[in-house]
PDB file of C-alpha atoms in Angstrom:
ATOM      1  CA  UNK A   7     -12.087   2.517 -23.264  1.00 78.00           C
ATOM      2  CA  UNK A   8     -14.016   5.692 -22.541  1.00 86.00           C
ATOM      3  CA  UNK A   9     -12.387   9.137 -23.607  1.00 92.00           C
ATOM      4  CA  UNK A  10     -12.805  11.495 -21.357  1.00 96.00           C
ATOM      5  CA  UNK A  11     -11.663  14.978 -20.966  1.00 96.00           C
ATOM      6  CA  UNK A  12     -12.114  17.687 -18.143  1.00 97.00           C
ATOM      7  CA  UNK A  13     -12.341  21.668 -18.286  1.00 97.00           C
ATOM      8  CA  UNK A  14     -10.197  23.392 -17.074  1.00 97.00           C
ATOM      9  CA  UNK A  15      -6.933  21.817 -17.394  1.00 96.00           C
ATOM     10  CA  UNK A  16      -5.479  24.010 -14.640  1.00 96.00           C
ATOM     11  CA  UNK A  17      -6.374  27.080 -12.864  1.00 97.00           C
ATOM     12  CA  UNK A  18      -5.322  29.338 -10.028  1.00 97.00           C
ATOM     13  CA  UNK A  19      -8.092  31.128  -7.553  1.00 97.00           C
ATOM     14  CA  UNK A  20      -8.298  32.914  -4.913  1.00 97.00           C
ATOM     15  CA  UNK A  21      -9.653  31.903  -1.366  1.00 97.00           C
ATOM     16  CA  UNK A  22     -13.281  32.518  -1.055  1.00 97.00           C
ATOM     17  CA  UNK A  23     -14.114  31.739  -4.750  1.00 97.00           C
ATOM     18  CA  UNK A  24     -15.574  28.853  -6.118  1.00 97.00           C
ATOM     19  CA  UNK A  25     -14.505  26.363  -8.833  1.00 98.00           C
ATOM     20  CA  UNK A  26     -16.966  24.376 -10.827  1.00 98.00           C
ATOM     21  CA  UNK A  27     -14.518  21.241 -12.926  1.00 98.00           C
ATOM     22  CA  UNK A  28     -16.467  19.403 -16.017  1.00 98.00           C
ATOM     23  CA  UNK A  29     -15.784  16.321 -16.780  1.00 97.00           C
ATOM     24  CA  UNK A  30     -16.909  14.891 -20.200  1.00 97.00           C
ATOM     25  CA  UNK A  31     -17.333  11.336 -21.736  1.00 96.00           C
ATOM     26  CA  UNK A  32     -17.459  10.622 -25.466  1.00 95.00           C
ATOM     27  CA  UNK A  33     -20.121   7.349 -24.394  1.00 93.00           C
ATOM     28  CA  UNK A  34     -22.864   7.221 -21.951  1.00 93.00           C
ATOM     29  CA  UNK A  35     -21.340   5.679 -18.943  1.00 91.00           C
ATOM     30  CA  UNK A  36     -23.592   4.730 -15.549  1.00 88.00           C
ATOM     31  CA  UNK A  37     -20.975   5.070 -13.004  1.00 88.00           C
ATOM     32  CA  UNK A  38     -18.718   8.417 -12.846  1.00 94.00           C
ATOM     33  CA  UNK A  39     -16.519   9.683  -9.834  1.00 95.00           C
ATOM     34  CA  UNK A  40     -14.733  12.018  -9.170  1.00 97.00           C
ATOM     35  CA  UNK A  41     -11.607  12.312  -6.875  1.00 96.00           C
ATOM     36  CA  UNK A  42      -8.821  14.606  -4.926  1.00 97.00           C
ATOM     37  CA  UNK A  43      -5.238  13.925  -5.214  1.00 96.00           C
ATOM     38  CA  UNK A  44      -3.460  16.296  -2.483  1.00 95.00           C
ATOM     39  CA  UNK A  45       0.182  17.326  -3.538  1.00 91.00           C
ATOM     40  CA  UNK A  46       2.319  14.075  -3.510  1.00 89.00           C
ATOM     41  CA  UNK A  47      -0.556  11.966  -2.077  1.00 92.00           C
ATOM     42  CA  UNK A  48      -2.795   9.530  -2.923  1.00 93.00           C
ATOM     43  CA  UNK A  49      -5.664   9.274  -4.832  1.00 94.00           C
ATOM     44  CA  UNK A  50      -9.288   9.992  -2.541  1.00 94.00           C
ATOM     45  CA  UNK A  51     -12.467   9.265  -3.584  1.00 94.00           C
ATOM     46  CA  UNK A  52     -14.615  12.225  -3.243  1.00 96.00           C
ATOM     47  CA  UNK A  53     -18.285  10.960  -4.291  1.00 95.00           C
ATOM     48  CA  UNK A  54     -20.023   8.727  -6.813  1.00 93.00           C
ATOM     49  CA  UNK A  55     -21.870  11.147  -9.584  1.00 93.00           C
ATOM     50  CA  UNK A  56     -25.352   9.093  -9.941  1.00 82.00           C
ATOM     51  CA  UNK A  57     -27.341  10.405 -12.737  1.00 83.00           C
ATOM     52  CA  UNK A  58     -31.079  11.975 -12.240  1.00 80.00           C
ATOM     53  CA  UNK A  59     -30.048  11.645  -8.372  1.00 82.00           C
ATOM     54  CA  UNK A  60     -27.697  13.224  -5.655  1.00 86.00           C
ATOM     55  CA  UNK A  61     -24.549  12.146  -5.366  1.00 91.00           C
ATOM     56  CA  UNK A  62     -22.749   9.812  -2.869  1.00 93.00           C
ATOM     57  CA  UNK A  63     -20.383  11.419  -1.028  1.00 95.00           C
ATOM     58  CA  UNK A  64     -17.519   9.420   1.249  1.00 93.00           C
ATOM     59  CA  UNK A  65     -16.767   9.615   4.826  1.00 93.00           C
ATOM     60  CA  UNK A  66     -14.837  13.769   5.017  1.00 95.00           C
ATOM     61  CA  UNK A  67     -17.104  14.881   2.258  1.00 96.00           C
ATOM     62  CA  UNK A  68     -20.111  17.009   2.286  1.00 95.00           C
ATOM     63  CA  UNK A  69     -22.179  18.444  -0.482  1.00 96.00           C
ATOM     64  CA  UNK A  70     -22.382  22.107   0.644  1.00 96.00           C
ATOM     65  CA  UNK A  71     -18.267  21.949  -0.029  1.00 97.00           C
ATOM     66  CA  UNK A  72     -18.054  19.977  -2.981  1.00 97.00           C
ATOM     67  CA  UNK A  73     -21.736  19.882  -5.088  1.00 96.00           C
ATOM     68  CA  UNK A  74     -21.532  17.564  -7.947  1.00 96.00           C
ATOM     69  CA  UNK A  75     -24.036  17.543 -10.975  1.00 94.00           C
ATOM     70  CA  UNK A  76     -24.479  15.146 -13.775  1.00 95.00           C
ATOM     71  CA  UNK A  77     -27.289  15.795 -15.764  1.00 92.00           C
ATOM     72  CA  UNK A  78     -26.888  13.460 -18.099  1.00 93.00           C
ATOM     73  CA  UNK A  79     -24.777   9.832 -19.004  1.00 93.00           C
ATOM     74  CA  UNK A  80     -21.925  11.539 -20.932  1.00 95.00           C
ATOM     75  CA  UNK A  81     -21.164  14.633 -18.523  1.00 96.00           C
ATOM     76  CA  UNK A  82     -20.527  15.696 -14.621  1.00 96.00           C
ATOM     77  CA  UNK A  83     -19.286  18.937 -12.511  1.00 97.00           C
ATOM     78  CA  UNK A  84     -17.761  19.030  -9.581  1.00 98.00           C
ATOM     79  CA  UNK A  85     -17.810  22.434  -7.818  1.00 98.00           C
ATOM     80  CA  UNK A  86     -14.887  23.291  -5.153  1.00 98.00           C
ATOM     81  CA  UNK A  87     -16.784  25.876  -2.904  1.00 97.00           C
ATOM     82  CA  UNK A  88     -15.300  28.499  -0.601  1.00 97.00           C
ATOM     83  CA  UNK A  89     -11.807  27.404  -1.443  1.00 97.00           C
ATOM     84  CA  UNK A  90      -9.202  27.532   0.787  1.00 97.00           C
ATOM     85  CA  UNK A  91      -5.588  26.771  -0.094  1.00 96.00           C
ATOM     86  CA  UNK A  92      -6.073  23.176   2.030  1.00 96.00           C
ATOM     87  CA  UNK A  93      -8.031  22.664  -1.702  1.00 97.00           C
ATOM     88  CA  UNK A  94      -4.907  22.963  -3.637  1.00 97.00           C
ATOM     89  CA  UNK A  95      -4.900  19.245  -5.629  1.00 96.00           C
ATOM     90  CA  UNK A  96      -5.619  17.838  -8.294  1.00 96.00           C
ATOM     91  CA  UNK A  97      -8.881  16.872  -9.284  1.00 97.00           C
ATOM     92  CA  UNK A  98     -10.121  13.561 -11.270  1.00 96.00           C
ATOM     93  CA  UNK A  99     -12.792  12.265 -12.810  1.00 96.00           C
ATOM     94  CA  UNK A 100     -13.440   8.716 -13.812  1.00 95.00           C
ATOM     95  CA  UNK A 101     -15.505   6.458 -15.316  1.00 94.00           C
ATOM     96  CA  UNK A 102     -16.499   3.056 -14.421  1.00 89.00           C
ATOM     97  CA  UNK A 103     -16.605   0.315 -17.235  1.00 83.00           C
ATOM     98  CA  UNK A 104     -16.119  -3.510 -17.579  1.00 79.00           C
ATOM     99  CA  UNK A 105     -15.422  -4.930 -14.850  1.00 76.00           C
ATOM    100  CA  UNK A 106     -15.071  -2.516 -12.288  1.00 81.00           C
ATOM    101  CA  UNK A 107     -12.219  -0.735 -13.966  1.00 89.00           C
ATOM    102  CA  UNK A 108     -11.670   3.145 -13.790  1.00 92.00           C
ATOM    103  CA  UNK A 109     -10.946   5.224 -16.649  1.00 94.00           C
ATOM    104  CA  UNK A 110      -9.625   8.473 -15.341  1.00 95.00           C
ATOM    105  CA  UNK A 111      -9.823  12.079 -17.240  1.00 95.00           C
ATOM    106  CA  UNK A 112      -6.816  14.501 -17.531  1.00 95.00           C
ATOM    107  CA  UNK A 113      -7.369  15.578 -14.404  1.00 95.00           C
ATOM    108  CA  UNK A 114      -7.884  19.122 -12.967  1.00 97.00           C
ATOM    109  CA  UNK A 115      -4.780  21.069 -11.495  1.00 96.00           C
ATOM    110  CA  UNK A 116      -5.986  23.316  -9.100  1.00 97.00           C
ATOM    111  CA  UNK A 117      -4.265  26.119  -6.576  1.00 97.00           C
ATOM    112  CA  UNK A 118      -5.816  28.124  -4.276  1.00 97.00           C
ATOM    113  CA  UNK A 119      -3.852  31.715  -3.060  1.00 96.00           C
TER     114      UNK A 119
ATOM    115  CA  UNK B   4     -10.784  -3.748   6.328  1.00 79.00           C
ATOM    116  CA  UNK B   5      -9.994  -3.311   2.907  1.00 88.00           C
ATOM    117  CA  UNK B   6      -5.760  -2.227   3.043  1.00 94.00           C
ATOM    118  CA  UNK B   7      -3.717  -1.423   0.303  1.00 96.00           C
ATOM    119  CA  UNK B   8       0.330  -1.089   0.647  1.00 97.00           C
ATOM    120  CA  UNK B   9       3.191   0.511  -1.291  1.00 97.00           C
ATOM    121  CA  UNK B  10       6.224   0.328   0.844  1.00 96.00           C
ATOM    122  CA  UNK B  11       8.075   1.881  -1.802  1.00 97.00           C
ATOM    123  CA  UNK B  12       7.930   5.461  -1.173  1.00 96.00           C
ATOM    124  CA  UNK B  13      10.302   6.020  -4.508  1.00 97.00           C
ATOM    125  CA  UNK B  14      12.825   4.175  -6.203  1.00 97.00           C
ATOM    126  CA  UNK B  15      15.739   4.946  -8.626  1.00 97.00           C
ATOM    127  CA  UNK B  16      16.971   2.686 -10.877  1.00 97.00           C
ATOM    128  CA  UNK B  17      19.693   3.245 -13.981  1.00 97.00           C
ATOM    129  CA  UNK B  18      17.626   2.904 -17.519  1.00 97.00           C
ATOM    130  CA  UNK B  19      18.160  -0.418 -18.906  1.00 97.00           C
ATOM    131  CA  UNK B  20      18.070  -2.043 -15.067  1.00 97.00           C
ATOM    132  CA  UNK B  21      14.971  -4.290 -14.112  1.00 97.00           C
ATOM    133  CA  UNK B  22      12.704  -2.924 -11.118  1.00 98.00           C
ATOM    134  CA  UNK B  23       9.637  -4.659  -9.225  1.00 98.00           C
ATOM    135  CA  UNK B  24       7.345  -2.173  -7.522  1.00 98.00           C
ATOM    136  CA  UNK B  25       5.697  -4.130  -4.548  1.00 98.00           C
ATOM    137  CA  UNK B  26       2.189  -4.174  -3.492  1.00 98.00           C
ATOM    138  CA  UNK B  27       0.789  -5.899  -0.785  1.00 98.00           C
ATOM    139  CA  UNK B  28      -3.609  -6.098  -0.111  1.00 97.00           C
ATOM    140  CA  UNK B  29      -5.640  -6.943   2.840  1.00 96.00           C
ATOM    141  CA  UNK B  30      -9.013  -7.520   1.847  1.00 93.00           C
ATOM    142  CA  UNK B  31     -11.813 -10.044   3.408  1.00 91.00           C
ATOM    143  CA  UNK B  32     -13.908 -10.650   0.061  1.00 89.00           C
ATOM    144  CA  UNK B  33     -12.916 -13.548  -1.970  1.00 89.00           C
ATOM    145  CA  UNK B  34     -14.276 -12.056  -4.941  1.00 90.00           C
ATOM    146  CA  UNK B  35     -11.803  -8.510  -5.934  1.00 92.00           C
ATOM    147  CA  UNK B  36      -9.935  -7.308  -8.445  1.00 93.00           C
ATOM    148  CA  UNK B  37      -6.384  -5.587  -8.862  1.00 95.00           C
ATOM    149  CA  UNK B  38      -5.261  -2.856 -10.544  1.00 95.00           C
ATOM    150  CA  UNK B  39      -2.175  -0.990 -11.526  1.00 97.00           C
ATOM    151  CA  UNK B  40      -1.966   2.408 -12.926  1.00 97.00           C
ATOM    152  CA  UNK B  41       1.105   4.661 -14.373  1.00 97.00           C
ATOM    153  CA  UNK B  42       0.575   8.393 -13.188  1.00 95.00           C
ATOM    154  CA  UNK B  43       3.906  10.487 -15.294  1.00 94.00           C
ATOM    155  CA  UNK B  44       3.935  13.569 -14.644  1.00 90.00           C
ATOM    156  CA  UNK B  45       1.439  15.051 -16.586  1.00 88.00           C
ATOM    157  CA  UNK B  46      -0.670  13.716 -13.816  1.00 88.00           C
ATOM    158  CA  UNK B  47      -3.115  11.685 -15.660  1.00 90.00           C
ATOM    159  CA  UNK B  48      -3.621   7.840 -14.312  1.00 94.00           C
ATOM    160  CA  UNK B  49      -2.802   5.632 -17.612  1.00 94.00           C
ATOM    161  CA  UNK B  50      -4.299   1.808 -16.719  1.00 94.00           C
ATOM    162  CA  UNK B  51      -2.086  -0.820 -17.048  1.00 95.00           C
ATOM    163  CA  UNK B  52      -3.444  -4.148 -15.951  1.00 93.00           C
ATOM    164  CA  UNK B  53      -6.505  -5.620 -14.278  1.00 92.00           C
ATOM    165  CA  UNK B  54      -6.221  -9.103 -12.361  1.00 92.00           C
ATOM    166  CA  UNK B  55      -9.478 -10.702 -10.595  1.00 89.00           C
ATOM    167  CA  UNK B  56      -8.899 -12.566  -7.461  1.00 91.00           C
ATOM    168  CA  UNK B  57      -9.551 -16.020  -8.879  1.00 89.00           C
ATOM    169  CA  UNK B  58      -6.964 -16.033 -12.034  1.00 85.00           C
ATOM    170  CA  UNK B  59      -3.443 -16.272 -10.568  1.00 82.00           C
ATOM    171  CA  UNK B  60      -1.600 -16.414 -14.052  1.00 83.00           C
ATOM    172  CA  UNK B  61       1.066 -13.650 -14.394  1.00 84.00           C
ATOM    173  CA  UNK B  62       1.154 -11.937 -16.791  1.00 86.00           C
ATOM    174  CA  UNK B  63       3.298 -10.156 -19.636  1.00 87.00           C
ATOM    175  CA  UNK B  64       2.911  -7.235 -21.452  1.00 89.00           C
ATOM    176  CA  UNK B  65       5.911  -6.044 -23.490  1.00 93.00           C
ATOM    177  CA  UNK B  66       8.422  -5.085 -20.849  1.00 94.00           C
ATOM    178  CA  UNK B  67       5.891  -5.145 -18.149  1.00 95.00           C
ATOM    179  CA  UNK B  68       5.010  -8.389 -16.032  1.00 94.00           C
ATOM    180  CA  UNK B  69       2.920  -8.263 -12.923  1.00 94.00           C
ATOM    181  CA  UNK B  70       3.347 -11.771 -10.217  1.00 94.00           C
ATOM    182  CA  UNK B  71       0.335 -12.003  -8.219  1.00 94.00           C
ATOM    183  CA  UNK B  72       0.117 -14.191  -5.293  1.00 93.00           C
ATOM    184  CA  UNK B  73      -2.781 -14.978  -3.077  1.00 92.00           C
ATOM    185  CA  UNK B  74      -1.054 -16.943  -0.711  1.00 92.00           C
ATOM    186  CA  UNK B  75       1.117 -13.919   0.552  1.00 94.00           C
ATOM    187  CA  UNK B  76      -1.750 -11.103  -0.848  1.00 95.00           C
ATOM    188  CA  UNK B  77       0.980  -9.493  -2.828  1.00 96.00           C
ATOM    189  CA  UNK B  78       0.091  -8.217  -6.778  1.00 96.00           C
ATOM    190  CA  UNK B  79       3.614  -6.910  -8.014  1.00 96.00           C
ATOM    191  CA  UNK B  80       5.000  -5.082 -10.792  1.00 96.00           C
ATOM    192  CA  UNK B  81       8.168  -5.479 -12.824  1.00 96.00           C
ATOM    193  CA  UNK B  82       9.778  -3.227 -15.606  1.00 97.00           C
ATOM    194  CA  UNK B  83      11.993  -5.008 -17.277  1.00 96.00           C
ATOM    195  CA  UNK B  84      14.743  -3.080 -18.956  1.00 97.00           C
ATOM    196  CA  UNK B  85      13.272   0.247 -17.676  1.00 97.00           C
ATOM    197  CA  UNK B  86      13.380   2.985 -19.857  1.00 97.00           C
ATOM    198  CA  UNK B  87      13.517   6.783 -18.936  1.00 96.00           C
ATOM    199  CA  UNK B  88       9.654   7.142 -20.218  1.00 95.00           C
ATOM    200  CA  UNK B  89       8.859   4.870 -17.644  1.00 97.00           C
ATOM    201  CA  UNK B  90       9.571   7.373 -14.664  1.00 97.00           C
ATOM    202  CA  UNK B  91       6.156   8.036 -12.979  1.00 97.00           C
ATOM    203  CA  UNK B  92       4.113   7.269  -9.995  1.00 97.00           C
ATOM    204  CA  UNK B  93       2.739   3.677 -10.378  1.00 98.00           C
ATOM    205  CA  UNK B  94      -0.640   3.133  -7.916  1.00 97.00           C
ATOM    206  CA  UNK B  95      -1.986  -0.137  -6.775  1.00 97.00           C
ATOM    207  CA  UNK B  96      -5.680  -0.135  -6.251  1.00 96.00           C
ATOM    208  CA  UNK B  97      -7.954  -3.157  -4.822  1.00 95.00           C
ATOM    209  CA  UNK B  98     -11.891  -3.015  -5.591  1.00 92.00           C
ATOM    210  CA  UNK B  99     -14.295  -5.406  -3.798  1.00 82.00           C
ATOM    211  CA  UNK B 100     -16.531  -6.979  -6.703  1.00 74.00           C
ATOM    212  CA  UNK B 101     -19.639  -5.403  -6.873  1.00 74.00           C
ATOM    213  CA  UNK B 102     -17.957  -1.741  -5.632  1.00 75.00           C
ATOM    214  CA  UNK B 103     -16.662  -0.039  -7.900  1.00 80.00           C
ATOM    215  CA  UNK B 104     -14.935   1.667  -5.388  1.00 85.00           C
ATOM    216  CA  UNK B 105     -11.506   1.644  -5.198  1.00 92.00           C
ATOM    217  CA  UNK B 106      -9.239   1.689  -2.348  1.00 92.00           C
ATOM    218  CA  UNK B 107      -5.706   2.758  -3.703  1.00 95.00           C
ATOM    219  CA  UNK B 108      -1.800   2.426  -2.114  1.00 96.00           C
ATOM    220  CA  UNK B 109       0.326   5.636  -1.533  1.00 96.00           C
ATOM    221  CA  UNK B 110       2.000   4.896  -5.122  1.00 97.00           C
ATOM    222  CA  UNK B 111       5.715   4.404  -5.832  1.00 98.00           C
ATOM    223  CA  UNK B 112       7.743   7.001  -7.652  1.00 97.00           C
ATOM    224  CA  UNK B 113       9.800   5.725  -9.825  1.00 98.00           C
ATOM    225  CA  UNK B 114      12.852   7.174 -11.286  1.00 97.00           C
ATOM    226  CA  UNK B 115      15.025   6.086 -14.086  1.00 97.00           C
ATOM    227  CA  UNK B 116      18.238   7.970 -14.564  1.00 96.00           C
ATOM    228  CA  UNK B 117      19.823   7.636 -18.076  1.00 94.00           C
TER     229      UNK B 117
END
């Protein structure tokens, strides 16, 4: 499986600010997404990171909040804009691979004062 | 609609004590595939098993074993002589073929007390 790792680990910001998450893959890998995990929840699927196109963003999720990039097969961001403590989760990445199972990064602890 | 279900909110258990986490689908696809994954609390989702919808062998992995069941949509989990390493949240997830997208239960957290 995929290796993946995400930047930063953890991080603590203030409302207003913005937060841009990497998420890195040691392979080239078509399908990437990234997802929110509210405290004690479940896991939500944010968007599909397409490469050389926009991504696909789910039903609650618009690109002005939450602009994703992937540049490339082997790397994504996910920006958390205007943050408001509501955007206190954690954050995941993952990568699709044989059939249709998810490899998911570190993850992204994120808390919002 | 595509359902996943964790009635299991949490569950403690005494180490060396067998547990089954239960997971129940709806799903109107013939063709999907089932998933388990171990979140400890590090917070990083560890995979654990895929099944497709058309092999209904069990399965056995060590200590782990997973019983799926068309007939009553149920995929579940057991930990056989559970260990206190093996406290986490364990997720169900169900993925139409074709997808990629997964629709995931509210997890079970499980505890095991030594």
């Amino acid at each position: 499986s995929a290796v993946i790792s995400q930047k930063p680990s953890r991080d603590i910001c203030q409302r207003g600010t913005s937060l841009t998450i990497q998420c890195q893959v040691d392979s080239q890998v078509t399908m990437m997404f990234w997802y929110r995990q509210q405290p004690g929840q479940s896991l939500t699927l944010i968007a599909t990171a397409n490469q050389g196109s926009e991504a696909t963003y789910e039903s609650g999720f618009v690109i002005d909040k939450f602009p994703i990039s992937r540049p490339n097969l082997t790397f994504s961001t996910l920006t958390v804009s205007n943050m408001s403590p509501e955007d206190s989760s954690i954050y995941l990445c993952s990568v699709g691979q044989v059939k249709e199972t998810q490899y998911f990064g570190p993850g992204t602890r994120l808390l919002v004062l | 609609a595509q359902k996943v279900t964790q009635a299991q909110t949490e569950i403690s258990v005494v180490e060396k004590e067998d547990v089954t986490l239960d997971c129940v689908y709806e799903t109107r696809d013939t063709t999907y595939y089932l998933f388990w994954y171990k979140q400890p609390p590090s917070g990083e989702l560890v995979f654990l098993i895929r099944r497709n919808s058309f092999d209904e062998q069990n399965e056995i992995s060590g200590r782990y074993s997973w019983n799926f069941q068309k007939s009553t949509s149920s995929f579940n989990f057991t930990i056989t002589a559970s260990q206190v390493v093996d406290s986490a949240v364990y997720f169900c997830a169900l993925s139409e073929q074709g997808t990629y997208k997964y629709i995931f239960g509210t997890g079970t957290r499980l505890k095991v007390l030594a």
